[in-house]
Coordinates of C-alpha atoms in Angstrom, one line a residue:
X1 CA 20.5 -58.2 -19.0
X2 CA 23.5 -55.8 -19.2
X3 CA 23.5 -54.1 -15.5
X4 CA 23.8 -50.2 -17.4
X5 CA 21.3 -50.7 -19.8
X6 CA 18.6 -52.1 -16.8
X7 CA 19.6 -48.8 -14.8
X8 CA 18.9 -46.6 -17.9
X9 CA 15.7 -48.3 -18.1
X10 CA 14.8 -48.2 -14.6
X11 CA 15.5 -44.4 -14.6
X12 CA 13.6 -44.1 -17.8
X13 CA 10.6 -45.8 -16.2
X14 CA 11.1 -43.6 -13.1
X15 CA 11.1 -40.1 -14.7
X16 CA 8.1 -40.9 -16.8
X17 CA 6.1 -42.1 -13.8
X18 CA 7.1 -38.6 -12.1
X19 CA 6.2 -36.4 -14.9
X20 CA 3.0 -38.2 -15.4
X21 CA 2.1 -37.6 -12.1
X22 CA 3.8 -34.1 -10.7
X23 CA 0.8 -32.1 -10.5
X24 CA 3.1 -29.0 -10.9
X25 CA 4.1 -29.8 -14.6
X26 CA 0.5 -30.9 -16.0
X27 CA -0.3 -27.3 -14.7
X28 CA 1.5 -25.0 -16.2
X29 CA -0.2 -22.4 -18.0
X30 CA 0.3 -21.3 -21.4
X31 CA 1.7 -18.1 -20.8
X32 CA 1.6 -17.4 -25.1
X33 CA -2.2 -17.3 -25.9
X34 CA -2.4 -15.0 -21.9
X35 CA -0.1 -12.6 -23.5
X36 CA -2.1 -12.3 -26.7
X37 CA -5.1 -12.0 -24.8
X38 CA -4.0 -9.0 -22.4
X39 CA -1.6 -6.9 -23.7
X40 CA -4.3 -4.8 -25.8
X41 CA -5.8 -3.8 -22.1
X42 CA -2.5 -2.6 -20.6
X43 CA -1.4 0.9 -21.3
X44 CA 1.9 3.0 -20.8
X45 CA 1.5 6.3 -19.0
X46 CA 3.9 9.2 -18.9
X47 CA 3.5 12.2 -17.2
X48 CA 5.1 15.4 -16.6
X49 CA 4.5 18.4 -14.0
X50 CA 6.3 21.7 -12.5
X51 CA 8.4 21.0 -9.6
X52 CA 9.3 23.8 -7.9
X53 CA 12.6 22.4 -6.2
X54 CA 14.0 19.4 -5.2
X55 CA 15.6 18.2 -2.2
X56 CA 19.0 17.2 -3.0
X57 CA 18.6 15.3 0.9
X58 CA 16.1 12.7 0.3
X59 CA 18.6 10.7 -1.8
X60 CA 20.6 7.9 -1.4
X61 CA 24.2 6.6 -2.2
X62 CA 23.0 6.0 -5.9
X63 CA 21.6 8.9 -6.3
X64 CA 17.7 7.3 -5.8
X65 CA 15.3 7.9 -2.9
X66 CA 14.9 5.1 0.2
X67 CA 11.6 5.3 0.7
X68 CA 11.0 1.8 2.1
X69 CA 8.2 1.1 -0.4
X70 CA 9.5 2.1 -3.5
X71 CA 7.5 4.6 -5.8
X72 CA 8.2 2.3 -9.1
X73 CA 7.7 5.7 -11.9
X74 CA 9.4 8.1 -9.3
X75 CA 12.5 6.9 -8.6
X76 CA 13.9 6.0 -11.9
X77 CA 13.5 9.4 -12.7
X78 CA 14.9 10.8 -9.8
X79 CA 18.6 11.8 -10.7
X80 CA 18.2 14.8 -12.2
X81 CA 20.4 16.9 -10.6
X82 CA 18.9 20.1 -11.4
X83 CA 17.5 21.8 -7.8
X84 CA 15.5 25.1 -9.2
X85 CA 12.0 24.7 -11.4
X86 CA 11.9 22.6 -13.7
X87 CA 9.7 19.9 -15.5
X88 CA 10.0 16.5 -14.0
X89 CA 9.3 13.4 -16.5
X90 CA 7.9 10.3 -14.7
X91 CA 6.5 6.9 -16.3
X92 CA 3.9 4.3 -15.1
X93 CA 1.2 1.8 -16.5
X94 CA -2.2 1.2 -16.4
X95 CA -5.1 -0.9 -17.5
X96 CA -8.4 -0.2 -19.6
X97 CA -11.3 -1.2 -17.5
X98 CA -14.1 0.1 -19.7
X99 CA -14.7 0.4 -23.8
X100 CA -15.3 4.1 -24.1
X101 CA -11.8 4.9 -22.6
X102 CA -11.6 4.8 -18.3
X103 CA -8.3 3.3 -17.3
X104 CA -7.5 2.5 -13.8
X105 CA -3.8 2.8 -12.1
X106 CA -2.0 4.5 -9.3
X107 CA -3.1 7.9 -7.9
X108 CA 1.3 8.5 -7.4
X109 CA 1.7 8.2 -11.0
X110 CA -0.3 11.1 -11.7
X111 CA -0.9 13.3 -8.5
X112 CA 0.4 16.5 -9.6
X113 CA 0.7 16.0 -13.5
X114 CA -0.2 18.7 -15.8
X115 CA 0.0 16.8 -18.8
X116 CA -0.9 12.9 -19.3
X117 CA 0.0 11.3 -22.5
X118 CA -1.6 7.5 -22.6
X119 CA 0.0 5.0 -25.3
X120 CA -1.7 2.0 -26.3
X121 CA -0.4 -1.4 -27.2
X122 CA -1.0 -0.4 -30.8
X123 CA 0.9 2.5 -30.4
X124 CA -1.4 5.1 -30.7
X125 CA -1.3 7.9 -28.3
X126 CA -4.1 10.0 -26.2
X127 CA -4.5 12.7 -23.7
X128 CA -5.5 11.7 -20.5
X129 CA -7.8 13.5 -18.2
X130 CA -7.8 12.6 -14.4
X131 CA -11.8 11.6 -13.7
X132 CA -10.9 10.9 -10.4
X133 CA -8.2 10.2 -7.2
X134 CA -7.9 8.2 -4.0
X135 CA -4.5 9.0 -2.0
X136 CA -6.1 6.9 0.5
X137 CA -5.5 3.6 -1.6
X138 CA -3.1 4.9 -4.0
X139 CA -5.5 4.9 -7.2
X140 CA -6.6 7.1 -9.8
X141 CA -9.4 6.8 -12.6
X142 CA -8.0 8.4 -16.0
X143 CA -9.5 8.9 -18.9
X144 CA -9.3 9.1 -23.2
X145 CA -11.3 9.6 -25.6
X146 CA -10.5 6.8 -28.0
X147 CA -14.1 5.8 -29.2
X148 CA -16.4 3.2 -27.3
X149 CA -14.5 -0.2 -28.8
X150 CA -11.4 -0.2 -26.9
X151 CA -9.8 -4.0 -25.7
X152 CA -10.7 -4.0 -21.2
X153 CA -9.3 -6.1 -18.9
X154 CA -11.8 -8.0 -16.7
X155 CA -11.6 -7.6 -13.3
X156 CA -11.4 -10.6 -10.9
X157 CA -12.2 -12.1 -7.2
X158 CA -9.1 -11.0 -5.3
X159 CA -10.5 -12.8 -2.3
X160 CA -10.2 -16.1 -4.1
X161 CA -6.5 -16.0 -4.9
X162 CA -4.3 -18.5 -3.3
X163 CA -0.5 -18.7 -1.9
X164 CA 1.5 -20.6 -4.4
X165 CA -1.3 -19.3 -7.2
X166 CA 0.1 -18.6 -10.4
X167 CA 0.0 -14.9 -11.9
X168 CA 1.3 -12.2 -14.5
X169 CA 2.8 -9.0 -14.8
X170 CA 2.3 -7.0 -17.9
X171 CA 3.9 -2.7 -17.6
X172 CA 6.6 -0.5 -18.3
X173 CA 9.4 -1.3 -16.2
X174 CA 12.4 1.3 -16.9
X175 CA 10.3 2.9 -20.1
X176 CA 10.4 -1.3 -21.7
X177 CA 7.0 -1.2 -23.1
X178 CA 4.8 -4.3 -22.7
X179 CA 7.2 -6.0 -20.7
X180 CA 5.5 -9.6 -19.3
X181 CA 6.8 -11.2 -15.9
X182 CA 5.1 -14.3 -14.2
X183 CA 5.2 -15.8 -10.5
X184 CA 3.3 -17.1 -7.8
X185 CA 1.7 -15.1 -4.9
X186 CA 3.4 -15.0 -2.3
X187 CA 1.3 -13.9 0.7
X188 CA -1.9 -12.2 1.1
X189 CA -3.3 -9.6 3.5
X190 CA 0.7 -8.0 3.9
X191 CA 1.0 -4.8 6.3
X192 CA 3.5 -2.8 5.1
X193 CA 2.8 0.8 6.7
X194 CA 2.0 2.3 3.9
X195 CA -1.5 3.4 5.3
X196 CA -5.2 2.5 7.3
X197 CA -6.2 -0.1 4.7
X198 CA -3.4 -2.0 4.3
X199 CA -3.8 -5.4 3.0
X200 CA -1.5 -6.0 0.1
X201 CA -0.6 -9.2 -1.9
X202 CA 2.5 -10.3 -2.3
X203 CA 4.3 -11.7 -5.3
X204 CA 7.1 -12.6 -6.6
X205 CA 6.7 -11.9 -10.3
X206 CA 9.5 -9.1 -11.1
X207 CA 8.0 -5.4 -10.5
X208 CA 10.3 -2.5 -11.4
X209 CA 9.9 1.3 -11.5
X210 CA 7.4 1.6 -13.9
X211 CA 5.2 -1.4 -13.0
X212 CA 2.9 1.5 -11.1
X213 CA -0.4 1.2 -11.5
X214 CA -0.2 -2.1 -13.9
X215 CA -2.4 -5.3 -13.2
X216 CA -1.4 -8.2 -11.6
X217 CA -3.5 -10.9 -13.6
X218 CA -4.6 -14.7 -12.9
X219 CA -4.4 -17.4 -15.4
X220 CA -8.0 -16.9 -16.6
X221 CA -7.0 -13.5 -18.0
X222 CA -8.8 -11.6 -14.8
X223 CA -7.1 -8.4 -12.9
X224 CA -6.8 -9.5 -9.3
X225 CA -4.4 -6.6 -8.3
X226 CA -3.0 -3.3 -8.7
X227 CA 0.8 -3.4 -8.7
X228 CA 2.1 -0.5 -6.6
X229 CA 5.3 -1.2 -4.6
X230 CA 8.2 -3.0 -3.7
X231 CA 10.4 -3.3 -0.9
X232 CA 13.6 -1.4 -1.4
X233 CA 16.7 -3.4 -2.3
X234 CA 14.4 -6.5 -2.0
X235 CA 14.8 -9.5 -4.6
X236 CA 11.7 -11.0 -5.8
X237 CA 8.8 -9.4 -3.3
X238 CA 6.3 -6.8 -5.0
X239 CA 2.9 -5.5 -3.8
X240 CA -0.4 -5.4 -5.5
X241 CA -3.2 -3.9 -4.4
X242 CA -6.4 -6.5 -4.3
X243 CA -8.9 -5.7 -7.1
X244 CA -11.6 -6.1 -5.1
X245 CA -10.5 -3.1 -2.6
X246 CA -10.2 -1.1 -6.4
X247 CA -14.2 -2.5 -7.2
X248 CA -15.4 -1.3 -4.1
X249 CA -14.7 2.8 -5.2
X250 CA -14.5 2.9 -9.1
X251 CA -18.3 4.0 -9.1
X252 CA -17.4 6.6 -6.6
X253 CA -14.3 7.4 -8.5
X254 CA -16.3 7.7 -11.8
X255 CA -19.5 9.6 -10.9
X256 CA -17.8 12.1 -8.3
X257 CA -14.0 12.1 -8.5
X258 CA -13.3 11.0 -4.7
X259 CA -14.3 8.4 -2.4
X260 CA -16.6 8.9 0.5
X261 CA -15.5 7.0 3.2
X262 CA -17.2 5.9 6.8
X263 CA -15.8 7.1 9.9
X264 CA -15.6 5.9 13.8
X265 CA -13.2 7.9 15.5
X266 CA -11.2 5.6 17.2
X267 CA -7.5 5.4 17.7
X268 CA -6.9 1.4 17.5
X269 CA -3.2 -0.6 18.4
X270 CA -2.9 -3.7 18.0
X271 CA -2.7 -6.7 20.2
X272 CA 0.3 -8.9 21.4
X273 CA -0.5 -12.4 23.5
X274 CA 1.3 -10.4 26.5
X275 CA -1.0 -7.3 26.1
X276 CA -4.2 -9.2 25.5
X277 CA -3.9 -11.2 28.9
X278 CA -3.6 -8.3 30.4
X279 CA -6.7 -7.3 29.5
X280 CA -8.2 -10.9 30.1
X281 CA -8.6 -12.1 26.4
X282 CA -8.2 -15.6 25.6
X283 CA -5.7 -14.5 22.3
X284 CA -4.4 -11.6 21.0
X285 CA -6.9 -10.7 18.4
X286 CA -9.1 -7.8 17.7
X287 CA -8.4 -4.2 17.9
X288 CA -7.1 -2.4 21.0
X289 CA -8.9 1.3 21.3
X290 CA -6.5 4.4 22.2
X291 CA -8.4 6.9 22.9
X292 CA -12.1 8.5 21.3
X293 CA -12.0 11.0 19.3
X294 CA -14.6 13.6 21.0
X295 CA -18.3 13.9 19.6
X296 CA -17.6 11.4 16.9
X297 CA -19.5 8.5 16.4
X298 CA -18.0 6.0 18.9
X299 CA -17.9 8.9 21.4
X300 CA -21.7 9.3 20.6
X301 CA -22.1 5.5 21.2
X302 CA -20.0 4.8 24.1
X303 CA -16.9 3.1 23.6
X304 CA -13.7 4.1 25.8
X305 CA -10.3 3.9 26.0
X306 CA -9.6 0.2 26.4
X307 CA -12.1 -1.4 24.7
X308 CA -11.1 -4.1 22.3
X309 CA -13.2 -4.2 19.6
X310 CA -13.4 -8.0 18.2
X311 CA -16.6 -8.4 15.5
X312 CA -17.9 -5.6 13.5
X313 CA -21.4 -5.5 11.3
X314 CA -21.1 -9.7 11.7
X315 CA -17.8 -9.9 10.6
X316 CA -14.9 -10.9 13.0
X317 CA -11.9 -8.6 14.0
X318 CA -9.3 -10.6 13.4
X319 CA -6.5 -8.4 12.9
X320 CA -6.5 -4.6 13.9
X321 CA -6.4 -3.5 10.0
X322 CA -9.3 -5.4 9.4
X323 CA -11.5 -2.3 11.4
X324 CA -10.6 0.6 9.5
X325 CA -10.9 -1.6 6.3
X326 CA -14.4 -2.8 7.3
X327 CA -15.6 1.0 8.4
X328 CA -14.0 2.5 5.4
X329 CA -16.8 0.9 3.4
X330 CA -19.5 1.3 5.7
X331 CA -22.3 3.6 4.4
X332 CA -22.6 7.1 5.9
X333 CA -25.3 7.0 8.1
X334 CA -25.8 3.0 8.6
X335 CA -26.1 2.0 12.4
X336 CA -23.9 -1.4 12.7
X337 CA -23.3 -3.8 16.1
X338 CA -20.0 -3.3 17.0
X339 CA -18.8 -6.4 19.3
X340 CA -16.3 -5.3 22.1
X341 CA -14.6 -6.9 25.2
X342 CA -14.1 -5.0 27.8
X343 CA -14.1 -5.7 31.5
X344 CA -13.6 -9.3 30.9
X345 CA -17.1 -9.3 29.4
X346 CA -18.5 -8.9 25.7
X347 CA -20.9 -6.7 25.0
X348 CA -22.2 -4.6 21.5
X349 CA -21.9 -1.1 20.9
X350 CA -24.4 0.2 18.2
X351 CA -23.2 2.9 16.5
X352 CA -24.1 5.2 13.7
X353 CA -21.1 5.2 11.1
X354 CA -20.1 8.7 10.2
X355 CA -18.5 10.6 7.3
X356 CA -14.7 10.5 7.0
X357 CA -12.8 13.8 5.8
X358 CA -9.8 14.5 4.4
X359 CA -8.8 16.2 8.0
X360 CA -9.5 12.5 10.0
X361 CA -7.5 9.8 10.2
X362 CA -9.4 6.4 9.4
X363 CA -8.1 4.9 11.7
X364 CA -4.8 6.9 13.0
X365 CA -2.6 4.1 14.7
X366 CA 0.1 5.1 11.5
X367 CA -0.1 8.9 12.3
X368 CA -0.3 9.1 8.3
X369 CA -2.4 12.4 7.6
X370 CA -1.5 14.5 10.3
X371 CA 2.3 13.4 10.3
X372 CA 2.4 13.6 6.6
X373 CA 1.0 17.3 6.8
X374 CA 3.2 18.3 9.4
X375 CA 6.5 16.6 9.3
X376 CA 6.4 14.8 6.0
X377 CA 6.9 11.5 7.7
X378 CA 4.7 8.0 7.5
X379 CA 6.0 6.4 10.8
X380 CA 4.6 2.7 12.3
X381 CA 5.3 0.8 15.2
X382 CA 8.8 -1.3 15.5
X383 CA 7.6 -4.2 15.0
X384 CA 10.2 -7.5 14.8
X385 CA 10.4 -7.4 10.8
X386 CA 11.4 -3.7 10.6
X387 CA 14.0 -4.3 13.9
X388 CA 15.8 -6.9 11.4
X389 CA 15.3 -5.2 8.6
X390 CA 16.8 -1.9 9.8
X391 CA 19.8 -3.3 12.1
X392 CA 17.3 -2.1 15.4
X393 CA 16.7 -3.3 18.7
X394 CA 13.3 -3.9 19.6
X395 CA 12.4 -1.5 22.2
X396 CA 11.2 2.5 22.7
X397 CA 10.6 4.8 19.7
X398 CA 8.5 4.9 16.0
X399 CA 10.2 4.1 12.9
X400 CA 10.0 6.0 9.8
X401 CA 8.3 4.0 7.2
X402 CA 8.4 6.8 4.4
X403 CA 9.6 10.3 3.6
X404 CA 7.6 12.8 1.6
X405 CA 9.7 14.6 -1.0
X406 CA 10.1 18.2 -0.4
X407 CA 8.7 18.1 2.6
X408 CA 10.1 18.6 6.4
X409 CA 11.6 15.2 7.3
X410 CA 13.1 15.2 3.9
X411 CA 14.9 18.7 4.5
X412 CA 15.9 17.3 7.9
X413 CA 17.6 14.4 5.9
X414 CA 15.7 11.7 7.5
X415 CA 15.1 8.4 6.2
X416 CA 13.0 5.3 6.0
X417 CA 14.5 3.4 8.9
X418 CA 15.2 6.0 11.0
X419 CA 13.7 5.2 14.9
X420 CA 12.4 8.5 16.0
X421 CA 13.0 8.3 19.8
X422 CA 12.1 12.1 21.2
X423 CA 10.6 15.0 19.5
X424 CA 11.5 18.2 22.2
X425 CA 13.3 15.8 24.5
X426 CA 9.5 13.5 25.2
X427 CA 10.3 10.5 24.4
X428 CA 8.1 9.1 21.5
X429 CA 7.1 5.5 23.0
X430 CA 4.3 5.1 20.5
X431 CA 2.4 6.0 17.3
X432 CA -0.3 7.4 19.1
X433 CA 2.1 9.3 21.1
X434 CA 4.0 10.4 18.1
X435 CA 0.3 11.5 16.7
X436 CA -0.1 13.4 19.7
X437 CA 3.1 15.6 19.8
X438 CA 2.7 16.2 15.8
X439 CA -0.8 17.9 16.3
X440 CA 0.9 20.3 18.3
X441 CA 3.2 21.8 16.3
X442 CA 2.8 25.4 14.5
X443 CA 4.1 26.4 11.5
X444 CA 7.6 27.9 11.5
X445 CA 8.4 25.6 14.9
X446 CA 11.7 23.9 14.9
X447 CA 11.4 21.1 16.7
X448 CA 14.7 18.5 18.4
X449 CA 14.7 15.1 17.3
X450 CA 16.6 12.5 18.8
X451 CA 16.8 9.6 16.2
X452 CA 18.8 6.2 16.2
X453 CA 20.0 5.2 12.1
X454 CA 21.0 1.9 12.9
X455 CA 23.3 1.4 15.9
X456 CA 24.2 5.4 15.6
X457 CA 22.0 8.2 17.7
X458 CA 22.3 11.7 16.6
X459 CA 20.1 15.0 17.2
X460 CA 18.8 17.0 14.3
X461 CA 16.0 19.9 14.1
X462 CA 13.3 19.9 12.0
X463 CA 11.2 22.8 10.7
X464 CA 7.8 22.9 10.4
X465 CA 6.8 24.4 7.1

């Protein structure tokens, strides 16, 4: 036989057997007939609202914010250049969830609207009505009145998604109605300091501004997520909140506009292997308490400084996010077993879980509500990934995870990245530290910062509105 025409053959034979048996092609959804399927559910969302003034500081080279975390909506419409009143125009999506007209998407892509116009695939066009917000988790319950026959999407098991998983996309990136993006997840249960209950999923299916609020979907047609940020300047890595953290308050949300939360009172760090020796524990897991907040439930039950809580109501403390998480969805009023080490020994704390309000921190190791109020600053620990991602050395200080427009920090033209390293010339050596030294500033105070951008230090003042 001619020696080219047994190659070809060979080759023939061999690219057959693969694609007969590559698992990866046979399983390949048909994105088409998903499409058809979805799109009715998914909804564009423009708002608009008065804004007073904006800071011309909190901006970067392009003329867009650098939150770390991008707010998809805000910041394609943020290069206005206007600075006195005037009405600001912002776009994001959502998704049906019910027949007679509740949709569910970001509580950023309408906190602070005073008018809500919701479009449907069909093109026709409603009023919206905000039934009810969660800043806490970034989502908001809107509704129309469109009848009692509109297309839902059906919500899914988040906790059954796997890496490598396929999923889809559907929103309004950059004002492109219906716009469809696939890709795999990525991770699961991603920290990203953007608050108590963090535990995102990551994908790489393309998110732009204007992806707020839209739903991440599996290949049975089910909402596992909540698409709500991406990493700034990133390629390929989005955020989704998992459906099943949205399921757990959309009664709440419906029947009284807010979410009731459960409350310990414990500032919590978390572990490293160096830092859990110390302490005597076999691995760095669990969460490391602070301090007690005083006459709050844990201070009723017992626990101290030093404790390392490592089980809660049955469930293991794996990671120090998990606690807040677990507590945040703990009745009022329920009396759980709280495993702790401390002492080289562990023992169980019961306590009665209390009510969280809007002036305690879940769970402050981020700082978020008091630093947010005061300085209009989200700051986090330094850990490894934000060293590298900000050109930092691993070391003292609390980086600044996110700016709030308008407010302090943004008028002190500081940014996500910046290490915060004193505040009055005490040096900031943690988040609980930071904590500390925000609760005691007064309005009107101007307080001296010391901050590192990179490999450059520089002072700057800050006043306290």
């Amino acid at each position: 036989m001619n020696p080219i025409r047994l190659s070809l053959t060979t080759l023939v034979a061999m690219l057959l057997a693969w694609s007969w048996s590559s698992p990866a092609l046979a399983e390949v959804p048909n994105f088409t007939e998903l499409v058809e399927q979805l799109k009715p559910a998914v909804v564009n969302i423009s708002t608009a609202k008065t804004v007073a003034q904006r800071s011309p500081l909190q901006r970067g080279p392009q003329g867009r914010g650098q939150d770390l975390f991008d707010d998809f909506f805000e910041r394609f419409f943020q290069d206005n250049p206007r600075r006195g009143p005037h009405r600001e125009r912002s776009l994001g999506t959502g998704f049906i969830i019910s027949a007679d007209g509740y949709i569910l998407t970001n509580d950023h892509v309408v906190d602070g609207a005073d008018e809500i116009k919701v479009k449907l695939s069909d093109g026709r066009e409603f009023t919206g009505e905000v039934r009810g917000l969660d800043p806490k988790l970034d989502l908001a319950l809107v509704k129309i009145e469109a009848g009692d026959n509109l297309p839902m999407a059906g919500l899914g098991d988040s906790t059954q998604l796997k890496v490598g998983e396929w999923v889809m996309a559907i929103g309004n990136p950059f004002g492109l109605e219906q716009t469809v993006t696939v890709g795999i997840v990525s991770a699961k249960g991603r920290v990203i300091g953007a608050g108590p209950y963090d535990n995102f999923i990551q994908t790489d299916a393309s998110i732009n501004p204007g992806n707020s609020g839209g739903p991440l979907f599996n290949m049975r047609g089910e909402v596992v997520g909540i698409n709500t940020a991406i990493v700034a300047g990133g390629q390929g890595i989005g955020f989704a909140i998992p459906v099943n953290m949205a399921k757990e308050i959309i009664p709440q949300l419906r029947e009284a506009g807010h979410v009731t939360r459960g409350w310990l009172g414990v500032t919590i760090q978390p572990l490293n292997d160096e830092l859990a020796a110390s302490f005597g524990l076999d691995k760095a897991r669990g969460a490391l308490v602070t301090d007690v907040v005083k006459d709050s439930p844990a201070d009723r039950a017992g626990f101290k400084r030093g404790d390392i809580v490592i089980g809660y109501d049955g469930q293991d403390i794996d990671e120090m996010n998990d606690l807040p998480r677990l507590v945040a969805v703990t009745p009022v009023g329920k009396s759980v077993k709280v495993k702790v080490f401390r002492e080289d020994n562990e023992r169980e704390i019961e306590v009665e879980i209390g009510q969280l309000d809007d002036k305690q921190a879940a769970s402050p190791h981020l700082g978020a509500d008091k630093a947010e109020e005061v300085l209009g600053l989200h700051v986090t620990e330094l850990s490894r990934e934000l060293a590298e991602r900000y050109d930092l050395e691993k070391g003292q200080g609390v980086v600044i995870t996110r700016v709030v427009p308008d407010g302090a920090a943004a008028a002190a033209n500081l940014r996500p990245g910046d290490l915060l390293l004193e505040i009055n010339g005490v040096q900031t050596d943690s988040v609980a530290g930071f904590q500390s030294q925000a609760a005691k500033a007064v309005s009107g105070q101007v307080l001296r910062l010391l901050v590192q951008r990179r490999q450059t230090l520089f002072y700057t003042t800050l006043t306290i509105k």
